[in-house]
JSON list of C-alpha atoms in Angstrom, two decimals:
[
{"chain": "D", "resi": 1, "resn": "UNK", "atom": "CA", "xyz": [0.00, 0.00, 0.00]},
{"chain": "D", "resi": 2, "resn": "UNK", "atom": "CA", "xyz": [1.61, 2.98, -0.79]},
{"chain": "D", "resi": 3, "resn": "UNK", "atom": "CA", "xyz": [-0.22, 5.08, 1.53]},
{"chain": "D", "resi": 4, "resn": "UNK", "atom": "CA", "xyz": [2.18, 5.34, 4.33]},
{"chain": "D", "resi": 5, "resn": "UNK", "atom": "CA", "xyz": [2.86, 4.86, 7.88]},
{"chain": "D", "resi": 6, "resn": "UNK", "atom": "CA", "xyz": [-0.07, 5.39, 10.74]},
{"chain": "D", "resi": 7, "resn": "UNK", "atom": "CA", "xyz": [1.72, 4.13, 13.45]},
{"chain": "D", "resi": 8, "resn": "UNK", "atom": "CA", "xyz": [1.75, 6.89, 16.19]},
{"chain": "D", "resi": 9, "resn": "UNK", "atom": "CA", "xyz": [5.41, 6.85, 16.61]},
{"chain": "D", "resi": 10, "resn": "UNK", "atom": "CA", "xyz": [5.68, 8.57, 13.03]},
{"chain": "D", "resi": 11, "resn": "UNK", "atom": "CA", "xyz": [3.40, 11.50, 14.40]},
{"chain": "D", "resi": 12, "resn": "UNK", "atom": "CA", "xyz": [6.29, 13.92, 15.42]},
{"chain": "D", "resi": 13, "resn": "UNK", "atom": "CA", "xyz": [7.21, 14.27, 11.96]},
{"chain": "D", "resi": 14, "resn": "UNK", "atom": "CA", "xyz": [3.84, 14.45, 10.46]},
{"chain": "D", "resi": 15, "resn": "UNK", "atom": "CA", "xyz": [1.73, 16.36, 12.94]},
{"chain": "D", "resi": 16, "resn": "UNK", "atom": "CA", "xyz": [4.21, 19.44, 14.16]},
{"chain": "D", "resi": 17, "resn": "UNK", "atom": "CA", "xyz": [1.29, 21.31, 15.24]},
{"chain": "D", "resi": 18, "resn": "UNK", "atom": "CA", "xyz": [0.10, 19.42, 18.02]},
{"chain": "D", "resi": 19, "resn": "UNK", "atom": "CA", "xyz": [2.93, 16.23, 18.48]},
{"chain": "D", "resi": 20, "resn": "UNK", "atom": "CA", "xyz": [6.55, 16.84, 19.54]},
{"chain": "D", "resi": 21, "resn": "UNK", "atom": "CA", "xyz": [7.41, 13.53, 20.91]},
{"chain": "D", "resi": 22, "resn": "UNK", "atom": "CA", "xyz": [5.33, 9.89, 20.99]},
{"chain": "D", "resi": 23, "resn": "UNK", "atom": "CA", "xyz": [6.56, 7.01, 23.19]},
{"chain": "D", "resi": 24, "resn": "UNK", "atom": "CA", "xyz": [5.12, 3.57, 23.13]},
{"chain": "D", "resi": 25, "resn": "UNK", "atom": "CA", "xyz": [3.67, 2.29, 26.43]},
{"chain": "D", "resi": 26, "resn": "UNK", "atom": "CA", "xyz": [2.11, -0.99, 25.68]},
{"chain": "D", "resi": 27, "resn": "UNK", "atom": "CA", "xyz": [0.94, -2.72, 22.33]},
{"chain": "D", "resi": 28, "resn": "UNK", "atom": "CA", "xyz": [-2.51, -0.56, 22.33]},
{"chain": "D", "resi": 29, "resn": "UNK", "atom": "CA", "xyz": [-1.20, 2.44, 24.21]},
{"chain": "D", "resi": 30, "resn": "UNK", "atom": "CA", "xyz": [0.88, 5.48, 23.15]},
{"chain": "D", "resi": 31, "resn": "UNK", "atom": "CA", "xyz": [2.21, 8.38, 25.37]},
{"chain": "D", "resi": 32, "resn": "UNK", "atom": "CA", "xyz": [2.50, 11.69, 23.76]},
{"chain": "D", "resi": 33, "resn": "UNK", "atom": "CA", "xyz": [4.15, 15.09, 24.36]},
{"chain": "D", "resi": 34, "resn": "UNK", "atom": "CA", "xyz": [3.20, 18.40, 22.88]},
{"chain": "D", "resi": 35, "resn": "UNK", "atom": "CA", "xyz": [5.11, 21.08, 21.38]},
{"chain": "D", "resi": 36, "resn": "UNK", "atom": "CA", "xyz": [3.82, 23.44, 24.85]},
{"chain": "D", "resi": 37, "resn": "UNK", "atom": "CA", "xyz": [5.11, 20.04, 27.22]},
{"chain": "D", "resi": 38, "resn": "UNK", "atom": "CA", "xyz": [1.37, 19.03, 27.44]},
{"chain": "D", "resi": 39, "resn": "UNK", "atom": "CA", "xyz": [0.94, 15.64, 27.76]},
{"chain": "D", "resi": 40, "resn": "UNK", "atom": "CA", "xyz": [-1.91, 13.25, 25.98]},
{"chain": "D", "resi": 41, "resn": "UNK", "atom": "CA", "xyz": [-2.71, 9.39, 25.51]},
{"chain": "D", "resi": 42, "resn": "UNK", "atom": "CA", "xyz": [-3.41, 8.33, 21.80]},
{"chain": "D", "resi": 43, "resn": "UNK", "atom": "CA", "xyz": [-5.10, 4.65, 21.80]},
{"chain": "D", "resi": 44, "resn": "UNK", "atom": "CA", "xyz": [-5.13, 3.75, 17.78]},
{"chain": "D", "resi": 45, "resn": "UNK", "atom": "CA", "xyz": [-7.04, 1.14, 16.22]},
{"chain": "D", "resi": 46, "resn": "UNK", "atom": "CA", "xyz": [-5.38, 0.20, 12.99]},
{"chain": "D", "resi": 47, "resn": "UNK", "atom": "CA", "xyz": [-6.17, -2.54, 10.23]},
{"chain": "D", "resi": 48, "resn": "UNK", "atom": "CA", "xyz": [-3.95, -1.84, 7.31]},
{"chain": "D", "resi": 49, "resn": "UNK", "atom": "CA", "xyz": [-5.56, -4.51, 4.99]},
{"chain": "D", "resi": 50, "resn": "UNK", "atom": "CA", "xyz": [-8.68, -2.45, 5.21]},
{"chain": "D", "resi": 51, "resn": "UNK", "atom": "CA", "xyz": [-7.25, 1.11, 5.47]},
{"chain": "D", "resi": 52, "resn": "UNK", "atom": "CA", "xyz": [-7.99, 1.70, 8.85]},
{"chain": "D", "resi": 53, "resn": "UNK", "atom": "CA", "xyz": [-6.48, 4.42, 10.69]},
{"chain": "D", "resi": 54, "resn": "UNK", "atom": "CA", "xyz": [-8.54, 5.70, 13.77]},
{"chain": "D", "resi": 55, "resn": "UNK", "atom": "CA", "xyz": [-7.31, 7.27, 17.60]},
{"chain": "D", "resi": 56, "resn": "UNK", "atom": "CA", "xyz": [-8.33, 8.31, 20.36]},
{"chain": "D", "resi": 57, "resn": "UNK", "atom": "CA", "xyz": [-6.43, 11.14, 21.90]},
{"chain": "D", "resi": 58, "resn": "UNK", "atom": "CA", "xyz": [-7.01, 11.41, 25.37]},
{"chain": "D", "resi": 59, "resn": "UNK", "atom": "CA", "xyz": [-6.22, 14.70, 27.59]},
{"chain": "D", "resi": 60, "resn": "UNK", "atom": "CA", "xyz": [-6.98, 16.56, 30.35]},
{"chain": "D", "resi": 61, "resn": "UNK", "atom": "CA", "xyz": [-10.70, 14.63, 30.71]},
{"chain": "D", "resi": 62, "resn": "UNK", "atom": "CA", "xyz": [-11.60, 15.04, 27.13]},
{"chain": "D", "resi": 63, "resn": "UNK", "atom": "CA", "xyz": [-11.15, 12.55, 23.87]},
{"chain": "D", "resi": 64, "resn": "UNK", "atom": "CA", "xyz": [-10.88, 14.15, 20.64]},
{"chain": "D", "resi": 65, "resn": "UNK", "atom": "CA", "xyz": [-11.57, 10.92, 18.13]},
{"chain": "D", "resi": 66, "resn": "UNK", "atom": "CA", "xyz": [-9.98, 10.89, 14.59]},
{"chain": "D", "resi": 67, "resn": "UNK", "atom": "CA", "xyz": [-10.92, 8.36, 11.87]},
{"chain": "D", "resi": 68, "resn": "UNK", "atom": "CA", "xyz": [-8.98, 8.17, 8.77]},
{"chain": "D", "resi": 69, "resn": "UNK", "atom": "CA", "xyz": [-9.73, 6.11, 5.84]},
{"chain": "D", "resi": 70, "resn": "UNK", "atom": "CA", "xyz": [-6.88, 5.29, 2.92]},
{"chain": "D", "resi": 71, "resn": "UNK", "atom": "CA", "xyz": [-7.76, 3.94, -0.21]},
{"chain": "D", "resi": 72, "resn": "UNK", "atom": "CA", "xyz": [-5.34, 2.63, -2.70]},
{"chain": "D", "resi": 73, "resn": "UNK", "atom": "CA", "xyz": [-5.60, 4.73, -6.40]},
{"chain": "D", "resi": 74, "resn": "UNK", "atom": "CA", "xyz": [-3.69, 2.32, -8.59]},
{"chain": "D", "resi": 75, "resn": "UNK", "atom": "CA", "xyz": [-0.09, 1.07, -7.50]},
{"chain": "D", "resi": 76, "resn": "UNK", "atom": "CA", "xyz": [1.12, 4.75, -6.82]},
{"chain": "D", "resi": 77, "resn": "UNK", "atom": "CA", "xyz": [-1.36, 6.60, -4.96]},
{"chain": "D", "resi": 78, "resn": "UNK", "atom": "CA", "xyz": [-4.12, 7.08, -2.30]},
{"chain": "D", "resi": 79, "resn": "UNK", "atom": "CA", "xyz": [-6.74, 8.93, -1.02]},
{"chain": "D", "resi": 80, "resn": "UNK", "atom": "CA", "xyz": [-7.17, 9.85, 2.43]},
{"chain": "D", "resi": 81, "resn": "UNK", "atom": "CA", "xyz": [-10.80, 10.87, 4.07]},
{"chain": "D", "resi": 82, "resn": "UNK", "atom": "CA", "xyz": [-10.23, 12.33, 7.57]},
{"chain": "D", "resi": 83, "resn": "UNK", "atom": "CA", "xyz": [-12.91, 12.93, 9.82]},
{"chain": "D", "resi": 84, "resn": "UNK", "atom": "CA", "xyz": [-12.34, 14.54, 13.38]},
{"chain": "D", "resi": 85, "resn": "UNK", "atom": "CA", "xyz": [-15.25, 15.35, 16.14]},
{"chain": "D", "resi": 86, "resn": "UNK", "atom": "CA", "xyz": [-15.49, 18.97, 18.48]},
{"chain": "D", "resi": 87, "resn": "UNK", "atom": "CA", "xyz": [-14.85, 17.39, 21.93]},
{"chain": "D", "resi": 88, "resn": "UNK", "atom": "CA", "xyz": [-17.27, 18.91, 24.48]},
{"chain": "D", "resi": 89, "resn": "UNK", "atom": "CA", "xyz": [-15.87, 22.21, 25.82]},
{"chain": "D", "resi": 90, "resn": "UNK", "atom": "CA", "xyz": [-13.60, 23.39, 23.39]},
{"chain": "D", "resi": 91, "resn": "UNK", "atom": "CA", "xyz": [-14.88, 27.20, 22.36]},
{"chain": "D", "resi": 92, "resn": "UNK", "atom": "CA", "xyz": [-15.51, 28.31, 18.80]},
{"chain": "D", "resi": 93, "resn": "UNK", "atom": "CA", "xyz": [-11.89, 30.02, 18.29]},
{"chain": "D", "resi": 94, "resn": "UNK", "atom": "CA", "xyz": [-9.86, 26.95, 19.38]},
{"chain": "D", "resi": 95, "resn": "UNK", "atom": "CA", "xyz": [-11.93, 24.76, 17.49]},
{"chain": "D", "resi": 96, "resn": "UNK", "atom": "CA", "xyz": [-10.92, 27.15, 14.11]},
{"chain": "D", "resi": 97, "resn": "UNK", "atom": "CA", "xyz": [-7.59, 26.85, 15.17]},
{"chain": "D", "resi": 98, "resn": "UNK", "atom": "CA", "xyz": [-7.39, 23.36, 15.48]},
{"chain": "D", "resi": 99, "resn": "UNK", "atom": "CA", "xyz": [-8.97, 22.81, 12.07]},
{"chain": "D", "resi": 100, "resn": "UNK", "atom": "CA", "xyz": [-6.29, 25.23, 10.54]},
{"chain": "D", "resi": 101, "resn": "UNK", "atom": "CA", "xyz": [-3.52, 22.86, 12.49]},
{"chain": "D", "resi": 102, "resn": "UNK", "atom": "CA", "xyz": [-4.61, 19.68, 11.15]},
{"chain": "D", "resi": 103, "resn": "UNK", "atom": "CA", "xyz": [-5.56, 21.19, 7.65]},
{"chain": "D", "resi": 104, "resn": "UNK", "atom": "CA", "xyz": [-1.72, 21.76, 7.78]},
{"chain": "D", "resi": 105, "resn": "UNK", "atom": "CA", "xyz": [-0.65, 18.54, 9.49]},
{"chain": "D", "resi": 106, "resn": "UNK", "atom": "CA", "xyz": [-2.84, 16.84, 6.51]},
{"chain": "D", "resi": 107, "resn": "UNK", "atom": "CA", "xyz": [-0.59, 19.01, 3.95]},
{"chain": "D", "resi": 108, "resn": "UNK", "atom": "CA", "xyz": [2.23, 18.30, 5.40]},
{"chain": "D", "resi": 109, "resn": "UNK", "atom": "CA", "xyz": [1.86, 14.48, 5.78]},
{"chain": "D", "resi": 110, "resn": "UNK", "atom": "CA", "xyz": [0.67, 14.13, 2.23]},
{"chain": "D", "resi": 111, "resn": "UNK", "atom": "CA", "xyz": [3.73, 15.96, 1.09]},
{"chain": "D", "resi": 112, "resn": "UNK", "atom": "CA", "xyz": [5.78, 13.18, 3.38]},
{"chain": "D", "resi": 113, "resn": "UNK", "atom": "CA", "xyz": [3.62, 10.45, 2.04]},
{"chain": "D", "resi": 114, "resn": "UNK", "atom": "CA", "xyz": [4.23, 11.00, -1.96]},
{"chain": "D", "resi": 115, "resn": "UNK", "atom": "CA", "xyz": [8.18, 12.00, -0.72]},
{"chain": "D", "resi": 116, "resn": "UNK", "atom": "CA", "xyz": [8.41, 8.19, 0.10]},
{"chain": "D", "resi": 117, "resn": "UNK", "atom": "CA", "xyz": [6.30, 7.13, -2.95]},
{"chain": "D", "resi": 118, "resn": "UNK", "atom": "CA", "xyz": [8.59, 8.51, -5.32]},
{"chain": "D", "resi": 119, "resn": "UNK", "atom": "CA", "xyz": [11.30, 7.14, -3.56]}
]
């Protein structure tokens, strides 16, 4: 599949805005440090046969839940569909400005992704 890594321990280099560090704890558990020191849990649930790439991202009380889907495009290329929930209590403004992060993170990781392809 030439869609990439999900594993969490790639996040630091894909997701700048909101990862600086990820350390496994377990088999189902990640530990992971933000650019600002704070601290979260991500829980993935993977199945790479099918494309699977969800977490949960746990912090401070709250769990923001991502779901990704990949699709092979041919033997070269993929398409991603990313879907992310508002977690109660987070305010109109940060909620923009977490879009605007992962809208970049996205860019970015794409730009990793076909980097390796063409490899």
């Amino acid at each position: 599949m030439p869609c990439g890594s999900a594993s969490p321990s790639s996040f630091p280099e894909m997701y700048l805005a909101w990862t600086a560090d990820v350390q496994q704890i377990d088999d189902a558990t990640y530990r992971g440090t933000g650019p600002d020191g704070d601290e979260f849990v991500i829980r993935p649930s993977l199945n790479r046969e099918f494309g699977v790439a969800d977490f949960d991202v746990e912090a401070d009380g709250t769990v923001e839940r991502s779901r990704s889907r990949l699709f092979d495009v041919g033997d070269t290329a993929c398409e991603l569909v990313h879907l992310a929930t508002r977690w109660e209590g987070i305010d109109d403004e940060s909620w923009e400005r977490h879009k605007r992060g992962t809208d970049a993170d996205l860019e970015r990781m794409k730009r990793l992704v076909e980097s390796e392809s063409s490899n």
